[in-house]
Every structure is written in C-alpha cells, then in structure tokens.
PDB file of C-alpha atoms in Angstrom:
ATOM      1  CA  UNK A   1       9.271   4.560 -19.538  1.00 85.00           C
ATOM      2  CA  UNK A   2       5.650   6.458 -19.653  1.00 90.00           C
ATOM      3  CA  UNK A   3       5.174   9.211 -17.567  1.00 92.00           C
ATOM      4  CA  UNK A   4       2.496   7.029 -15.848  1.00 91.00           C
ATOM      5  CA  UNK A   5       5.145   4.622 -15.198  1.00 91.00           C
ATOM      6  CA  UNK A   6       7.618   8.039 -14.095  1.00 93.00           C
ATOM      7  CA  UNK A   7       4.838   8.758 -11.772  1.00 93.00           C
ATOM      8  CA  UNK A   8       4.815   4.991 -10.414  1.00 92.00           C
ATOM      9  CA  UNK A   9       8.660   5.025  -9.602  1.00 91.00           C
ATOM     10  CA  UNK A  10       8.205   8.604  -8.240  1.00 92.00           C
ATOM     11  CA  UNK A  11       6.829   6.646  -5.207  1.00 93.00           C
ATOM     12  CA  UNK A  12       9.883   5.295  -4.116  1.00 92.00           C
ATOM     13  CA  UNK A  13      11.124   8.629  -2.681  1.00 94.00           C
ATOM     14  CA  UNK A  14       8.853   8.770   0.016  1.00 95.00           C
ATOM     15  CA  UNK A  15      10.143   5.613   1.847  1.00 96.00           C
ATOM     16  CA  UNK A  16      13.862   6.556   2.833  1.00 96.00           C
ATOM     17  CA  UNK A  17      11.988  10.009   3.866  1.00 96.00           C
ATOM     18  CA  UNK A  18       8.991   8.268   5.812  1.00 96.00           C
ATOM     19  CA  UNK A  19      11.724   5.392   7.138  1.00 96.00           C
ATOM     20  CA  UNK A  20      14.219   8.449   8.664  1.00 96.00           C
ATOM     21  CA  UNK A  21      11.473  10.552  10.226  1.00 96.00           C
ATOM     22  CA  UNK A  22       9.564   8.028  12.037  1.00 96.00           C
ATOM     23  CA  UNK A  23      12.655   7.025  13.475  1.00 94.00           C
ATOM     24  CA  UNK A  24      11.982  10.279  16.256  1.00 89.00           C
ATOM     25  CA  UNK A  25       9.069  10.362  18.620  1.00 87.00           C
ATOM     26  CA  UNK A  26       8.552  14.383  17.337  1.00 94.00           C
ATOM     27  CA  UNK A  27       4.889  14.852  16.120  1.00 96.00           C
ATOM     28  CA  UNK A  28       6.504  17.931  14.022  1.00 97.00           C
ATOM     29  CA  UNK A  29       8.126  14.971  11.859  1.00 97.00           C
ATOM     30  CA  UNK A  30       5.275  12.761  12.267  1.00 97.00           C
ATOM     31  CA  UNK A  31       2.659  15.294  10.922  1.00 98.00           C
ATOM     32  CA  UNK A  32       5.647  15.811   7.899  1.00 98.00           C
ATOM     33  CA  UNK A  33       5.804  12.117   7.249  1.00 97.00           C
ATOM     34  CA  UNK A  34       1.599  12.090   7.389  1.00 98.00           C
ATOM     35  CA  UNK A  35       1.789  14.878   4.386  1.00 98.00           C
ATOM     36  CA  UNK A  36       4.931  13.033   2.825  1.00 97.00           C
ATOM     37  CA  UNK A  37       2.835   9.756   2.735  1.00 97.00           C
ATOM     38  CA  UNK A  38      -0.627  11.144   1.514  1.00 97.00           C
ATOM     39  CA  UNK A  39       1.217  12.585  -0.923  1.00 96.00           C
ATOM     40  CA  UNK A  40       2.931   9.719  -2.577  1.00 96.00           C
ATOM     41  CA  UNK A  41      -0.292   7.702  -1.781  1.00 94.00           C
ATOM     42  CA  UNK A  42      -1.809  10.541  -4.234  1.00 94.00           C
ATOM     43  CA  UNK A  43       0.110   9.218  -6.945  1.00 92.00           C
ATOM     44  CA  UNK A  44      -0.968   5.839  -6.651  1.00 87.00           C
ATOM     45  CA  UNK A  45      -4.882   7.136  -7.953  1.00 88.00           C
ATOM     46  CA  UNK A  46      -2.593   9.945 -10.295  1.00 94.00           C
ATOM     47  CA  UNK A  47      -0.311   6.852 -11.934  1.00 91.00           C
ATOM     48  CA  UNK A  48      -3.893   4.915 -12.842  1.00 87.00           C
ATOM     49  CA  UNK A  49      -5.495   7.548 -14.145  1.00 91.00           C
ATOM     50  CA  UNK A  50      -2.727   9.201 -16.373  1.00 93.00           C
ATOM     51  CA  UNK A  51      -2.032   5.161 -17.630  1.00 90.00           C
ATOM     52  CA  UNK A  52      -5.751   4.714 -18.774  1.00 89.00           C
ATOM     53  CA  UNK A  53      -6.094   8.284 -19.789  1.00 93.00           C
ATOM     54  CA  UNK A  54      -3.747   8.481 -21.858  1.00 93.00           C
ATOM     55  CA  UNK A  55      -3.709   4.617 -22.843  1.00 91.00           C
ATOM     56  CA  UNK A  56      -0.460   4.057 -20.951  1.00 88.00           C
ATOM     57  CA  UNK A  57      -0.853   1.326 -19.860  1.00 88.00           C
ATOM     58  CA  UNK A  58       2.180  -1.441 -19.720  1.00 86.00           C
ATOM     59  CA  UNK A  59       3.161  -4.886 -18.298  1.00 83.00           C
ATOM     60  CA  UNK A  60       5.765  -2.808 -16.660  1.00 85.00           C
ATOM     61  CA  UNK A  61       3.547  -0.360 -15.450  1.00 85.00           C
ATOM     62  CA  UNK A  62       1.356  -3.200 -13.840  1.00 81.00           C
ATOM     63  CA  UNK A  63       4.359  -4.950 -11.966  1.00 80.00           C
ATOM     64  CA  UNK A  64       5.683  -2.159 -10.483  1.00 87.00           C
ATOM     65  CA  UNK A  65       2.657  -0.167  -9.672  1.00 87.00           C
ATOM     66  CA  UNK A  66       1.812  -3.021  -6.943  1.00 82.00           C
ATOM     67  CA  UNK A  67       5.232  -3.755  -5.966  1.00 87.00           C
ATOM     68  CA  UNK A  68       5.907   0.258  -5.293  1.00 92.00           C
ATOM     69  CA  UNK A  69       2.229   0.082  -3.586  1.00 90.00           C
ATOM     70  CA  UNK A  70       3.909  -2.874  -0.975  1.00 91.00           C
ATOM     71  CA  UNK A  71       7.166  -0.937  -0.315  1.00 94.00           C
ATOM     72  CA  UNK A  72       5.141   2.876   0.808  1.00 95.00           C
ATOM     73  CA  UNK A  73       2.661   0.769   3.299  1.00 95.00           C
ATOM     74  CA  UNK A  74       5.076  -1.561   4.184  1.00 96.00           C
ATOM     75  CA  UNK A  75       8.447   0.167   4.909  1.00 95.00           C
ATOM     76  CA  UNK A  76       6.446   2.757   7.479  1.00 96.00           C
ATOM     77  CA  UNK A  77       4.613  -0.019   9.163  1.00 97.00           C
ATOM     78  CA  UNK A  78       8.018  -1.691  10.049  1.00 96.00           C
ATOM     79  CA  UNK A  79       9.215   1.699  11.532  1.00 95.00           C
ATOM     80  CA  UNK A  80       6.558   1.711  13.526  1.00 95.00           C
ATOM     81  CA  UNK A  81       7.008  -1.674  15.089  1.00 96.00           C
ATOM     82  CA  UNK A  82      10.296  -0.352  15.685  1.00 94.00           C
ATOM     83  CA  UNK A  83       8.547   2.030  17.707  1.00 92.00           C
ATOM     84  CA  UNK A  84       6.728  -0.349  19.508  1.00 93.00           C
ATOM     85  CA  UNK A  85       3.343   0.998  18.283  1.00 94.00           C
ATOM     86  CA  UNK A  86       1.929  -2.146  16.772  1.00 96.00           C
ATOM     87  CA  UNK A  87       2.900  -5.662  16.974  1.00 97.00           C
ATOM     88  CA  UNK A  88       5.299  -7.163  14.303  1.00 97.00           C
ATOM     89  CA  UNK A  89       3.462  -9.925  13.461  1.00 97.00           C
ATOM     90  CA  UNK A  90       0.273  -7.930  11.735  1.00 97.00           C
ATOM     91  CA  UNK A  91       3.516  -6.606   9.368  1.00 97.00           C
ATOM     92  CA  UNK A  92       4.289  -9.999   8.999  1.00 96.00           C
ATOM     93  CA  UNK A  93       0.970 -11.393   8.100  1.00 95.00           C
ATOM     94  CA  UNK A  94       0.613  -8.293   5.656  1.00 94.00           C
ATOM     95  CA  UNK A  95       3.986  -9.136   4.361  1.00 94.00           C
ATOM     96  CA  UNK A  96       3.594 -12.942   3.971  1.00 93.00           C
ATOM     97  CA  UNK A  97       0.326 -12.114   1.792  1.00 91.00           C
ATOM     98  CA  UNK A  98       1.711  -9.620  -0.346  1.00 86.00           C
ATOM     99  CA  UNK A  99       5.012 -12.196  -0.721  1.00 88.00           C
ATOM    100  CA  UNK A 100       2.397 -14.873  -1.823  1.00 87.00           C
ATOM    101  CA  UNK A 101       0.482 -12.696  -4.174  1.00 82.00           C
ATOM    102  CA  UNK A 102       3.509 -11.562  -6.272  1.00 77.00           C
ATOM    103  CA  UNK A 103       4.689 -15.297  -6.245  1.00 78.00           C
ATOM    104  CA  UNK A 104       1.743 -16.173  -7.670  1.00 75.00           C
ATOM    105  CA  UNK A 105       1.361 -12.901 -10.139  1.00 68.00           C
ATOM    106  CA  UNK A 106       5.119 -14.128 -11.244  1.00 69.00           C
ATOM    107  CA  UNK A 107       3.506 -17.220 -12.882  1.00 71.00           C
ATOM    108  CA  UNK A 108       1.148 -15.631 -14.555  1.00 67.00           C
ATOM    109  CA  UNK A 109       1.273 -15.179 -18.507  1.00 65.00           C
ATOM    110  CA  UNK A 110      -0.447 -11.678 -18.052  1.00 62.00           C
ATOM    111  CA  UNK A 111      -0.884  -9.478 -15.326  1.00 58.00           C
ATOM    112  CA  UNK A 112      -4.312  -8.414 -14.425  1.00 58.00           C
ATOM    113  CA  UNK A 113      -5.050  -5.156 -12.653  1.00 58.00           C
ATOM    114  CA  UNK A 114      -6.743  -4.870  -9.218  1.00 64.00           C
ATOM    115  CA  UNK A 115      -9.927  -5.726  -8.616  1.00 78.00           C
ATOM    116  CA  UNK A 116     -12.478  -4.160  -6.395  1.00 88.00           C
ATOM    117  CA  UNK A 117     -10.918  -6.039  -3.055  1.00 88.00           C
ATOM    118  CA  UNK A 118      -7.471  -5.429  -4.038  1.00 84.00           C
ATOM    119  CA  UNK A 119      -8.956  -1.456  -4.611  1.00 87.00           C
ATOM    120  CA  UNK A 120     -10.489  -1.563  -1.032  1.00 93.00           C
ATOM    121  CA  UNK A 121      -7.465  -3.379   0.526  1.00 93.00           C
ATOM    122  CA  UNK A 122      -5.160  -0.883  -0.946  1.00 90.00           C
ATOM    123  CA  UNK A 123      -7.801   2.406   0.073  1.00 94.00           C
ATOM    124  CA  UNK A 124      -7.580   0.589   3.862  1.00 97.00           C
ATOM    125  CA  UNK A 125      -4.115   0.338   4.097  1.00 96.00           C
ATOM    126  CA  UNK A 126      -3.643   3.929   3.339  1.00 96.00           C
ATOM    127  CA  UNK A 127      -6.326   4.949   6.143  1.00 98.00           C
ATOM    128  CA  UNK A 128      -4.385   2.743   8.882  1.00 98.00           C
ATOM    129  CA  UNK A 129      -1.120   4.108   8.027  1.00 98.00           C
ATOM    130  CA  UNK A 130      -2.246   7.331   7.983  1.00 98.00           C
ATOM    131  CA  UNK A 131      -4.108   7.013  11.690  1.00 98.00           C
ATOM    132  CA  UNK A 132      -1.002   4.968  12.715  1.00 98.00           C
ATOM    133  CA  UNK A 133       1.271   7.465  11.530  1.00 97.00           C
ATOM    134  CA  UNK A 134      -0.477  10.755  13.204  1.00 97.00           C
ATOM    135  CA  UNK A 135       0.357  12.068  16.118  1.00 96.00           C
ATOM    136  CA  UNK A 136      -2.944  11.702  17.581  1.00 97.00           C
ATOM    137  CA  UNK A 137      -4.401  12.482  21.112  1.00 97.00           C
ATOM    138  CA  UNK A 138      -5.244   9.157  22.561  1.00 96.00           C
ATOM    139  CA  UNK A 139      -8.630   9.014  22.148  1.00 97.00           C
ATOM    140  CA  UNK A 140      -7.947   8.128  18.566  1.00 97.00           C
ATOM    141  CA  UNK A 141      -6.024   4.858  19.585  1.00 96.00           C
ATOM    142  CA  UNK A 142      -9.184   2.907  19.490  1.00 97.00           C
ATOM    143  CA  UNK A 143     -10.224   4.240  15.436  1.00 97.00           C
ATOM    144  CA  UNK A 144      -6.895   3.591  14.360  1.00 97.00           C
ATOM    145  CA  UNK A 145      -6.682   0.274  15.802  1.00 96.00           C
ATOM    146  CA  UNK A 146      -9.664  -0.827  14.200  1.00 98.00           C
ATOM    147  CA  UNK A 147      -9.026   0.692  11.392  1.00 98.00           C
ATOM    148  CA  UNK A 148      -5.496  -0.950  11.134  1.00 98.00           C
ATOM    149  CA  UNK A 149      -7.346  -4.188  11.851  1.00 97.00           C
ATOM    150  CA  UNK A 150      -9.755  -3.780   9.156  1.00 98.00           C
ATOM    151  CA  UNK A 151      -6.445  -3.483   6.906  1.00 97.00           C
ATOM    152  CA  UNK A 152      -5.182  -6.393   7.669  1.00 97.00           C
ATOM    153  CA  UNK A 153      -8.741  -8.102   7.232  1.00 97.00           C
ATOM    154  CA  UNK A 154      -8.942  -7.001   3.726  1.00 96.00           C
ATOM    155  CA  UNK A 155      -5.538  -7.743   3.134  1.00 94.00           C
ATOM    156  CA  UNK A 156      -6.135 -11.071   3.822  1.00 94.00           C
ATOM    157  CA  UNK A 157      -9.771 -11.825   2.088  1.00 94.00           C
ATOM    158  CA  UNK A 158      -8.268  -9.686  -1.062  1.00 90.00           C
ATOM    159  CA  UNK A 159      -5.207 -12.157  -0.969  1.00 89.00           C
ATOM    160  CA  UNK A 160      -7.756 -15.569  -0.586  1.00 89.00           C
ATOM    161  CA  UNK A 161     -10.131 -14.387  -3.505  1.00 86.00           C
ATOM    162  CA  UNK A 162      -6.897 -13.282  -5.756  1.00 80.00           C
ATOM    163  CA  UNK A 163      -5.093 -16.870  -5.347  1.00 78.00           C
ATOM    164  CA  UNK A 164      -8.960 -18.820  -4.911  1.00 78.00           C
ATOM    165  CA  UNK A 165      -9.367 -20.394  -8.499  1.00 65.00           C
ATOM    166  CA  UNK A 166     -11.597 -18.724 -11.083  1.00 65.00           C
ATOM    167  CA  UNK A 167     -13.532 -21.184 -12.997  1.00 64.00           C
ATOM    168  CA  UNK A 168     -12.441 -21.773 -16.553  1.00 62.00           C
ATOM    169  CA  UNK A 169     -14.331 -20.120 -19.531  1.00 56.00           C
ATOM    170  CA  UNK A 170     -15.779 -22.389 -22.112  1.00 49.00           C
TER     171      UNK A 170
END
C-alpha cells in the first residue's frame, strides 16, 4: 500500500472513537469528537493531494478513498439519530444513494475520481456533521439544519448526475 493509500485507511480510526463519544450527551466529548472528526476529514484533502503529488494514485486508492469517505459521515450521523437529533430517514436517503453509487461504481471497468458535485457533496457533508456534531447554543439549530439539508440536497443531485448517462464519444 502507498502512503496515500496509509493515509486513506488511517480514516477508519476515527469512527469507533466518534461512534463511543457521541453515545453521551457531554459537550466536553462532543467538542472532542468535533476535533476527532475535522481531523480525519483533514486527511481526506491530505490522501488526494499526497496520491497526485507524488503520482500515487491506484484503483485501490480510488475504491477505498470513497468507501472510507461513506463510513466517517455516515457512522456519526447514525449516532446521532440515536440521539434523537435528526430524523433517520435523511441517514437513510444518504445511505440508499451512497449504496447505489458504489453498486454502480462496482460495474465499472475503471474508476473515475470525483467530480466537482461529488467534491461539493463531500465539502457539505463535512459542514453538517460538523454543525450537527457541536455542542451549539440553540440559536445555531436553524444553520445547521439547513446546512444538513443542503447535504442531503447535494447528496442527492451528485448521486442523479453520477448514475445520469454521459453521452458516448465518437
């Protein structure tokens, strides 16, 4: 494995973290799983760069970065419908998308990077979370709900443009 592709995988170790400390209702561990998150949402720009920097890229490297991406915004989103702080079915429309999207990138011969919606999905996922995931004074419930709903928009238009059919070059 690349150390881009290290990087990638390094990822993962923020979820059990982020899953265990949003399990309490104490901002101390919120405001740690905020840092925790940012941080391993940090490596997501860090794994890119280090790939095409140092002309690392791999198929490998472009399955897993995605699938690594689903698991950080996904996993704390589903604690936090545990906490009854948003409804579980925006994690399941998020889910069913991202489910479709690597069914389809499964068929594929070769894997294509993200483009600019997929970028801007990803960049608004990591804004909700982060709102969602703060302990903030009220007055910031009605930012973060948009913002979460703004997510969840892009998630979806990124998902229809990915799966709509390019035409064919001649």
């Amino acid at each position: 494995m690349t150390p881009a592709t290290w990087i990638t995988a390094s990822r993962l170790l923020a979820v059990p973290i982020l899953l265990y400390g949003l399990q309490t209702l104490d901002p101390m561990a919120h405001w740690i799983c905020l840092g925790v998150f940012l941080l391993a949402a940090l490596t997501d720009w860090l794994d890119g760069y280090v790939a095409r920097r140092f002309d690392q890229v791999t198929e490998l490297g472009k399955f897993l970065d995605p699938l690594v991406d689903k698991l950080l915004i996904l996993c704390p989103l589903i604690a936090l419908v545990d906490l009854q702080q948003i409804p579980a079915w925006t994690v399941a429309v998020l889910l069913t998308r991202e489910l479709a999207i690597a069914g389809w990138r499964v068929q594929q011969t070769q894997i294509s990077g993200a483009n600019l919606w997929g970028k801007a999905k990803t960049v608004s996922q990591i804004v909700a979370v982060s709102l969602l995931i703060a302990p903030l004074p009220p007055s910031w419930e009605l930012p973060t709900l948009l913002s979460y709903g703004l997510a969840i928009a892009l998630t979806l238009i990124s998902g229809l443009i990915y799966l709509w059919p390019q035409p064919s070059e001649a």
